[in-house]
mmCIF file of C-alpha atoms in Angstrom:
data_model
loop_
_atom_site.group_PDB
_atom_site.id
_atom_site.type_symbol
_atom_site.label_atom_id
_atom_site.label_comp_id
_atom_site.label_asym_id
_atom_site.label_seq_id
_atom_site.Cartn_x
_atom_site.Cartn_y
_atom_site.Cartn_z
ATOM 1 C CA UNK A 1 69.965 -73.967 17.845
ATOM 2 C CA UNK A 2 67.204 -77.059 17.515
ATOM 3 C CA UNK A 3 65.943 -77.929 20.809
ATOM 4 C CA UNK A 4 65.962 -82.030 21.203
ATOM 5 C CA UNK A 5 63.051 -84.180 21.785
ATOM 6 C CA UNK A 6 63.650 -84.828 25.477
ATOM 7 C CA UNK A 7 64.339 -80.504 26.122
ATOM 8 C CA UNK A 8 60.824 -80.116 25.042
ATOM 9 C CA UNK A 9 59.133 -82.902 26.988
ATOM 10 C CA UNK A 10 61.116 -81.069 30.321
ATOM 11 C CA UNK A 11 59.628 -77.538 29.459
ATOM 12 C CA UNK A 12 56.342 -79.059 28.622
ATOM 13 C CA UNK A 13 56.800 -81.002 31.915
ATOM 14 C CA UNK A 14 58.044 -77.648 33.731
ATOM 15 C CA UNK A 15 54.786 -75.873 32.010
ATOM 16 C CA UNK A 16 52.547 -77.789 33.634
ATOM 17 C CA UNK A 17 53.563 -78.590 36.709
ATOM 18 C CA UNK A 18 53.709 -74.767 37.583
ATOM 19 C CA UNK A 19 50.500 -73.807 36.453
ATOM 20 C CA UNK A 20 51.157 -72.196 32.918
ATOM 21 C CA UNK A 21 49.189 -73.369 30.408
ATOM 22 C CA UNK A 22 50.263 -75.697 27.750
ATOM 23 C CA UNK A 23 50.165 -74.462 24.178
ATOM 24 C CA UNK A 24 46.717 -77.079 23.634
ATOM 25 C CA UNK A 25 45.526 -75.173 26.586
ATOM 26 C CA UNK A 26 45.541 -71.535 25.997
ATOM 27 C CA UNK A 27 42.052 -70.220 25.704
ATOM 28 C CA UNK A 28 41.156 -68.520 22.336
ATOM 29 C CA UNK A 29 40.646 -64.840 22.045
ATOM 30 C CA UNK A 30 37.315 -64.115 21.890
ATOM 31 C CA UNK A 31 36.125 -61.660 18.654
ATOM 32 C CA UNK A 32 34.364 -59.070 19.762
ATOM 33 C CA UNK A 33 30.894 -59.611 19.200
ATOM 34 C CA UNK A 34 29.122 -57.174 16.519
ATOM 35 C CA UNK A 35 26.578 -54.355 17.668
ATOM 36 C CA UNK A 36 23.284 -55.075 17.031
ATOM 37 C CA UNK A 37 20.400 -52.240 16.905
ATOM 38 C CA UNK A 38 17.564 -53.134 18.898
ATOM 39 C CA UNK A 39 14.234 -54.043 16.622
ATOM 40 C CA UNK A 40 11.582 -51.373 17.157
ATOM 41 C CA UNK A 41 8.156 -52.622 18.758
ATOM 42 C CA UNK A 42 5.699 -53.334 16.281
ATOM 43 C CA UNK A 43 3.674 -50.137 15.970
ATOM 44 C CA UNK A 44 0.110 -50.549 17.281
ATOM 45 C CA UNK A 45 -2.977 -49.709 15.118
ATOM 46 C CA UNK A 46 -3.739 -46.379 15.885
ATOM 47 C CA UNK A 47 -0.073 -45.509 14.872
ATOM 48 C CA UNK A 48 -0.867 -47.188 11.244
ATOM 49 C CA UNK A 49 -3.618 -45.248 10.709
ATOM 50 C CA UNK A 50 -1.846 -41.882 11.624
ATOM 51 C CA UNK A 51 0.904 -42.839 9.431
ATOM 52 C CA UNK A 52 -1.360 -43.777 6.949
ATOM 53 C CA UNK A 53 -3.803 -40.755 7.052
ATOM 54 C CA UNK A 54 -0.332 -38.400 7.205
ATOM 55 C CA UNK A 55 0.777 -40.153 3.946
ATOM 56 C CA UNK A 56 -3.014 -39.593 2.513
ATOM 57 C CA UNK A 57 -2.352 -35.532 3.208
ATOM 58 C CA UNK A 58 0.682 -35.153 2.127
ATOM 59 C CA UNK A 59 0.128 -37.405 -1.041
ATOM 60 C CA UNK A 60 -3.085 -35.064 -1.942
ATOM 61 C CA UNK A 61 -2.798 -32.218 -4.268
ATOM 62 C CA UNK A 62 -5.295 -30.478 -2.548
ATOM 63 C CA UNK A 63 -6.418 -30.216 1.118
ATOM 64 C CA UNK A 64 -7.265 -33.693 2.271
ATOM 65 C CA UNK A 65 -10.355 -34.640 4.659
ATOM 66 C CA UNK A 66 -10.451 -37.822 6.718
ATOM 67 C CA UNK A 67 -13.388 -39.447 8.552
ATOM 68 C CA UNK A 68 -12.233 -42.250 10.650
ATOM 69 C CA UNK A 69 -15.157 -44.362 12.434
ATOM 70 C CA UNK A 70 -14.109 -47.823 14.486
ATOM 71 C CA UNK A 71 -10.749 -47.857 12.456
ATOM 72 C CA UNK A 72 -12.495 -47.806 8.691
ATOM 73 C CA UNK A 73 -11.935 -44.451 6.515
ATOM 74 C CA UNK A 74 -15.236 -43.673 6.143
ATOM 75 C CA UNK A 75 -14.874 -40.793 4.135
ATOM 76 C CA UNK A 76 -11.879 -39.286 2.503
ATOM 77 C CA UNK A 77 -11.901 -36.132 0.332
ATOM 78 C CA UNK A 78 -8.480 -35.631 -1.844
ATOM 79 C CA UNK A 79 -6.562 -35.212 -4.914
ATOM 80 C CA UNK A 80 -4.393 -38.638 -5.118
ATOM 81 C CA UNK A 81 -3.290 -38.929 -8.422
ATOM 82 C CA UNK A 82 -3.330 -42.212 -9.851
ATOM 83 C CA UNK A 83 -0.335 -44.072 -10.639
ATOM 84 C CA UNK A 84 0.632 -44.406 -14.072
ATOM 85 C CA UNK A 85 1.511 -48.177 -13.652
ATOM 86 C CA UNK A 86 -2.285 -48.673 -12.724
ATOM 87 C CA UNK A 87 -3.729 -48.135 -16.636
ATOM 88 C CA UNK A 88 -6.472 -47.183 -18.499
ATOM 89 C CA UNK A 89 -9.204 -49.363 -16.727
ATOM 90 C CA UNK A 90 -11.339 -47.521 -14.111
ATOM 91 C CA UNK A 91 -11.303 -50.784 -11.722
ATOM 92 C CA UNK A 92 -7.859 -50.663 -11.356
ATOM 93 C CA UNK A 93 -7.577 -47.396 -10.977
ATOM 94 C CA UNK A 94 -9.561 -47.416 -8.147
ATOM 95 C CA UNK A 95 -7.828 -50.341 -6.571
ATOM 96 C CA UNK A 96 -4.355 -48.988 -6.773
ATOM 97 C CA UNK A 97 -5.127 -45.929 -4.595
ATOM 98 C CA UNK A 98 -6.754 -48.675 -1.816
ATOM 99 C CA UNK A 99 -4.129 -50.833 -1.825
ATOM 100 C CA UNK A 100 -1.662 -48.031 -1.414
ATOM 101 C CA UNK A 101 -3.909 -47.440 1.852
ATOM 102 C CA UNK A 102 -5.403 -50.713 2.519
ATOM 103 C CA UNK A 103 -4.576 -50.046 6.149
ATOM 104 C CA UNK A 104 -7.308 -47.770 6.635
ATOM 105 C CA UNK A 105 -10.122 -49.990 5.493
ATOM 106 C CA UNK A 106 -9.268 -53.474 7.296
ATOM 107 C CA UNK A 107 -7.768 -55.001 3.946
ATOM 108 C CA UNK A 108 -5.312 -57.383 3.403
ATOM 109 C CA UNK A 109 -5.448 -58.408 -0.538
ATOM 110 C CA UNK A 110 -7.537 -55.560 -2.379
ATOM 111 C CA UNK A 111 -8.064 -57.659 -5.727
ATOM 112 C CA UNK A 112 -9.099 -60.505 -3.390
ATOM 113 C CA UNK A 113 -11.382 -58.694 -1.189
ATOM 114 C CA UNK A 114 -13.097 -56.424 -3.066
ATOM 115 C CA UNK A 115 -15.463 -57.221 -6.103
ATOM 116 C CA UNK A 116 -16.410 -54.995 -8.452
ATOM 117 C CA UNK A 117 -20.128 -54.308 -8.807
ATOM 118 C CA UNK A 118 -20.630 -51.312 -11.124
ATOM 119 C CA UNK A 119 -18.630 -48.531 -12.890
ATOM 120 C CA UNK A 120 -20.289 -45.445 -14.193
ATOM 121 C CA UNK A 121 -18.871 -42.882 -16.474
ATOM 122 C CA UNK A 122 -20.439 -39.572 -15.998
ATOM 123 C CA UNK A 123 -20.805 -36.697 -18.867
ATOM 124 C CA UNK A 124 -18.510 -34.853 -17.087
ATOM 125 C CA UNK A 125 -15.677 -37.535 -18.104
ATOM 126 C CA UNK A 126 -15.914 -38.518 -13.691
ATOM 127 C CA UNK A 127 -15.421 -42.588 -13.456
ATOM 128 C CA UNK A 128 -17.535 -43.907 -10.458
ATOM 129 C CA UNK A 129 -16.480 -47.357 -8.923
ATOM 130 C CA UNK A 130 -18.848 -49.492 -6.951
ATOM 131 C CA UNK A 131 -17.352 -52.289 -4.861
ATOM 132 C CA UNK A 132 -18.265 -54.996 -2.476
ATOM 133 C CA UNK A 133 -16.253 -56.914 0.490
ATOM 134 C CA UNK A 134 -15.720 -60.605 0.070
ATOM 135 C CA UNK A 135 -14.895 -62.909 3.092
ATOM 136 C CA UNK A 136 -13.311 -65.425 0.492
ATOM 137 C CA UNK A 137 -15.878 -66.265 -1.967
ATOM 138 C CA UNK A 138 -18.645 -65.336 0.628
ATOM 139 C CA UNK A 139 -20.161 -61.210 0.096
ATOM 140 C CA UNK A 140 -20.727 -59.474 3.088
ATOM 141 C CA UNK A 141 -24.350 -57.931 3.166
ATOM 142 C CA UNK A 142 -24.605 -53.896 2.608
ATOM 143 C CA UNK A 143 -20.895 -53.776 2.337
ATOM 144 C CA UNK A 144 -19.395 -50.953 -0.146
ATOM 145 C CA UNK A 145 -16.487 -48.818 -1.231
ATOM 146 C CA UNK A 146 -17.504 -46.329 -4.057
ATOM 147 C CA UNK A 147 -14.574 -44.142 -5.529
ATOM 148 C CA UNK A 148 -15.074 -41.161 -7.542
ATOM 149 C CA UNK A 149 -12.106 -40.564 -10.592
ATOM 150 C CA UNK A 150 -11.764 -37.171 -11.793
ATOM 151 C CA UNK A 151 -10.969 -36.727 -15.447
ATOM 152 C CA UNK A 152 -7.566 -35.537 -14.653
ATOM 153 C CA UNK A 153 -7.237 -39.212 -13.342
ATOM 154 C CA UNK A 154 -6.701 -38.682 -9.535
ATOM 155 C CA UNK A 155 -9.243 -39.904 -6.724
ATOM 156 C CA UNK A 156 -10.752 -37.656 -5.647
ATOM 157 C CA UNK A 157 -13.786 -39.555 -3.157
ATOM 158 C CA UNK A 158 -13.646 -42.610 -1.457
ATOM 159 C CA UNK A 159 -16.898 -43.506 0.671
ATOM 160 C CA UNK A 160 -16.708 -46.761 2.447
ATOM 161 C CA UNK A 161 -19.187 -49.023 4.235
ATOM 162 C CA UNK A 162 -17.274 -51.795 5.765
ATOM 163 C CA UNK A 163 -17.149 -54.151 9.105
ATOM 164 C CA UNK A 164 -14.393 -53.374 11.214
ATOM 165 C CA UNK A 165 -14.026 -56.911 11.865
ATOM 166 C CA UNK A 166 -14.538 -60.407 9.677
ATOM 167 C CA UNK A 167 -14.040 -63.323 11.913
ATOM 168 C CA UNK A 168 -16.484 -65.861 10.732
ATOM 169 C CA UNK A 169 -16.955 -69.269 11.370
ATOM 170 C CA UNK A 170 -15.851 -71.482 7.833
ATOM 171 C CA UNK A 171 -18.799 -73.463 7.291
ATOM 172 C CA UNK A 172 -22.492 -72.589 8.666
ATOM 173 C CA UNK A 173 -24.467 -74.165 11.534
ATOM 174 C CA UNK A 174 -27.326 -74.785 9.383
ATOM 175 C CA UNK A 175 -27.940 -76.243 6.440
ATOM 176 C CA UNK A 176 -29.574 -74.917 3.292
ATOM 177 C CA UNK A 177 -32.750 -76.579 3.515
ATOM 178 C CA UNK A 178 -32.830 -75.920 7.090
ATOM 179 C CA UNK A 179 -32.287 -72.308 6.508
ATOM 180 C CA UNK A 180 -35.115 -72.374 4.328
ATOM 181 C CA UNK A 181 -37.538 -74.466 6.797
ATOM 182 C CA UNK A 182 -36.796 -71.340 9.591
ATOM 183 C CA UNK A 183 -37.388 -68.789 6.837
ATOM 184 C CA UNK A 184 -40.760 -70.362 6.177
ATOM 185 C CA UNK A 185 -41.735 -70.208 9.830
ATOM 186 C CA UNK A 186 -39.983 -66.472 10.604
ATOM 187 C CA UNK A 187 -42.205 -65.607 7.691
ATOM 188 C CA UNK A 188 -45.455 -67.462 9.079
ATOM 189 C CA UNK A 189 -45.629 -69.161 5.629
ATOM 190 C CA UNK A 190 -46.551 -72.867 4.387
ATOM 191 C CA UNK A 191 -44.384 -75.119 2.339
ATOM 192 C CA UNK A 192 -45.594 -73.233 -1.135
ATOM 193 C CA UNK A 193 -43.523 -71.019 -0.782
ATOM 194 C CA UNK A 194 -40.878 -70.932 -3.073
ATOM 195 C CA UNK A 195 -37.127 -70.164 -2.124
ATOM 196 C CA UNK A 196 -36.499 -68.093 -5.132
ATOM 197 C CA UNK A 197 -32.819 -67.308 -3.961
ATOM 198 C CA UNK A 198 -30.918 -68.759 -1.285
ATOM 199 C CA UNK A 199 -27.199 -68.006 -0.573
ATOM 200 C CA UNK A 200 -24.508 -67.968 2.280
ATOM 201 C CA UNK A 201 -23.486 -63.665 3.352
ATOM 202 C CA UNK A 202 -21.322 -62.099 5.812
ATOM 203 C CA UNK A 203 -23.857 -59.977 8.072
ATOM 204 C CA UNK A 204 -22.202 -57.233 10.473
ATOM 205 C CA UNK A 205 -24.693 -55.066 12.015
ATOM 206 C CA UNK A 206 -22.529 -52.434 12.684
ATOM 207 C CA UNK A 207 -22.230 -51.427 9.012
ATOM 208 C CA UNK A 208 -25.246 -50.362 9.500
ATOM 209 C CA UNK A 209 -25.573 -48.888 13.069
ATOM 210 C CA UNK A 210 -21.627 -47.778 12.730
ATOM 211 C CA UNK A 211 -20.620 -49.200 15.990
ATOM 212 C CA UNK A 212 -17.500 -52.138 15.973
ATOM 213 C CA UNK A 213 -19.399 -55.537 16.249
ATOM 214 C CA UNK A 214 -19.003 -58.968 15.081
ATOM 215 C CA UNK A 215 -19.439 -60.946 12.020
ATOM 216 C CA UNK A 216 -21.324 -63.791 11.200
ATOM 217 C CA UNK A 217 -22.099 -66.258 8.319
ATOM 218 C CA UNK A 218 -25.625 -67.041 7.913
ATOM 219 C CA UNK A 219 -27.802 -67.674 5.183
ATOM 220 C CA UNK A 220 -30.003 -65.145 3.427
ATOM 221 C CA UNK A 221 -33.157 -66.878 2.006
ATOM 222 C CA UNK A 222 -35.530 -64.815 -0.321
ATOM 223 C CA UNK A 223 -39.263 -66.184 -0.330
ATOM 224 C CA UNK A 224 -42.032 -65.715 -3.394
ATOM 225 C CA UNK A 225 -45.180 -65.141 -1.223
ATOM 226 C CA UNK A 226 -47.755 -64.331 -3.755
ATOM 227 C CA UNK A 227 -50.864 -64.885 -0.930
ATOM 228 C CA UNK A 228 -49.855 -62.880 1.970
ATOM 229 C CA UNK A 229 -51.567 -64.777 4.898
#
């Protein structure tokens, strides 16, 4: 049977008066809420380079030799064949294996950061890339990665002199002509003589000394002293 207008105002009355809750009132069931998995940690860098270097070995047709010194591969000795997808050009051939471990060299953007100053092709039919490191448009001094490409078109020597770290200032201290004017007087020469070259580098001692130390932009300024004093 229908149950009138006035019936249901009573057992809404009756509803509320002893406590039950009205139907506007009952709370929602709650869906359970989904399991998530917890995000790993970011791994740290010495856990990059081991997974890195364990990649490098097992990638290697041949028993694979690492030198590690302030987080740069200073040496490797492999067999990493070279991707097909990398073509005929010895550049990129080079630059495919170091991007695939970019990791252990400080690099971000291969094509970016490394310039290409020299390939040789041996008698043997061995392709010998020369590189240097840009900071942007900026070379860093004695900077190098030279890889060696057999001619069954694997890697098979990658010898690397880079900075562990580039954190340079954007625009120098001093300006050219200033740079030039200390030159002069670091040289203990007068005014004739000439600036034949004068350019902004990256200078990082410790590609030299192989300890971890920090970069700086300064100027290098080459002088044409034809009178000694």
């Amino acid at each position: 049977s229908r149950v009138s207008a006035e019936d249901a105002r009573r057992i809404l009355s009756s509803a509320l008066s002893t406590g039950i809750p009205a139907p506007s009132e009952v709370t929602p069931l709650l869906r359970p809420t989904p399991t998530v998995a917890p995000t790993p940690p970011p791994k740290d860098q010495s856990e990059r380079e081991s997974e890195l270097i364990s990649n490098l070995v097992k990638a290697s047709k041949t028993p694979a030799k690492v030198r590690m010194e302030n987080g740069i591969a200073r040496t490797v000795r492999a067999t990493l064949p070279v991707p097909a997808s990398a073509g005929d050009k010895p550049e990129d051939k080079a630059r495919a294996i170091l991007e695939e471990y970019r990791g252990l060299y400080g690099l971000g953007n291969v094509k970016a950061e490394l310039a290409v100053t020299d390939v040789v092709r041996t008698n043997e039919g061995k392709e010998i890339v020369s590189f240097q490191r840009m900071a942007g448009n900026v070379p860093i001094f004695a900077s190098s990665v030279v890889v060696h490409i057999s001619p069954g078109n694997a890697v098979t020597y990658i010898g690397a002199g880079l900075p562990s770290r580039v954190d340079v200032a954007a625009e120098p201290r001093l300006s050219k002509e200033e740079a030039v004017l200390r030159a002069r007087n670091a040289a203990q020469v007068g005014d004739a003589a000439q600036a034949l070259d004068t350019g902004l580098v990256v200078f990082n001692e410790g590609i030299i000394t192989g300890e971890s130390t920090r970069s700086v932009l300064t100027w290098m300024v080459t002088l044409d002293i034809s009178d000694p004093p």
